[in-house]
C-alpha positions as semicolon CSV with decimal commas, in nm:
position;residue;x (nm);y (nm);z (nm)
1;G;-2,344;-4,237;-3,577
2;A;-2,665;-4,127;-3,739
3;H;-2,685;-3,778;-3,882
4;Q;-2,987;-3,554;-3,857
5;Y;-3,076;-3,329;-4,145
6;T;-3,349;-3,077;-4,202
7;F;-3,571;-2,985;-4,494
8;S;-3,465;-2,647;-4,626
9;G;-3,798;-2,557;-4,782
10;I;-3,674;-2,580;-5,139
11;G;-3,847;-2,844;-5,345
12;A;-3,956;-2,947;-5,690
13;Y;-4,291;-3,127;-5,686
14;H;-4,460;-3,327;-5,956
15;P;-4,822;-3,211;-6,010
16;A;-4,939;-3,568;-5,937
17;L;-4,846;-3,511;-5,570
18;F;-5,142;-3,273;-5,547
19;A;-5,386;-3,473;-5,761
20;G;-5,614;-3,560;-5,467
21;C;-5,625;-3,205;-5,331
22;P;-5,928;-2,985;-5,398
23;A;-5,841;-2,698;-5,630
24;G;-5,822;-2,356;-5,470
25;H;-5,771;-2,492;-5,116
26;P;-5,446;-2,500;-4,919
27;A;-5,288;-2,844;-4,879
28;K;-5,058;-2,959;-4,598
29;L;-4,732;-3,063;-4,761
30;G;-4,611;-3,285;-4,474
31;P;-4,882;-3,552;-4,500
32;L;-4,860;-3,552;-4,880
33;L;-4,484;-3,608;-4,870
34;R;-4,500;-3,873;-4,595
35;N;-4,750;-4,070;-4,803
36;V;-4,515;-4,066;-5,103
37;M;-4,209;-4,135;-4,880
38;E;-4,367;-4,463;-4,767
39;K;-4,361;-4,568;-5,134
40;G;-4,000;-4,456;-5,188
41;G;-4,102;-4,162;-5,407
42;V;-3,911;-3,882;-5,234
43;T;-3,544;-3,801;-5,278
44;G;-3,320;-3,538;-5,126
45;E;-2,988;-3,374;-5,180
46;Y;-2,723;-3,287;-4,924
47;Y;-2,588;-2,932;-4,952
48;D;-2,281;-2,843;-4,747
49;G;-2,225;-2,487;-4,869
50;L;-2,319;-2,160;-4,702
51;W;-2,689;-2,142;-4,623
52;I;-2,851;-1,832;-4,477
53;D;-3,216;-1,814;-4,376
54;V;-3,342;-1,484;-4,518
55;G;-3,683;-1,495;-4,353
56;T;-3,644;-1,154;-4,187
57;V;-3,518;-0,817;-4,306
58;E;-3,222;-0,846;-4,070
59;R;-3,119;-1,189;-4,200
60;L;-3,160;-1,067;-4,558
61;D;-2,923;-0,780;-4,477
62;T;-2,675;-1,036;-4,336
63;A;-2,698;-1,235;-4,661
64;R;-2,639;-0,918;-4,862
65;Q;-2,328;-0,842;-4,656
66;H;-2,194;-1,196;-4,721
67;A;-2,260;-1,151;-5,095
68;L;-2,081;-0,817;-5,106
69;K;-1,774;-0,967;-4,933
70;G;-1,765;-1,239;-5,198
């Protein structure tokens, strides 16, 4: 069957991706990436190791505990 994956938020972007964006103004990444995806210009990597979202103090503490345990 088909697998579903998610974008982790880690990316390396070529400056040309943002060429049409006005300087000093926030840009929405989703539409920029979808435009390039239609042209086959986006790749991804599958990572199957431990991944911990550290977006809160509590989750960061959990990650620290995992690191200390080795």
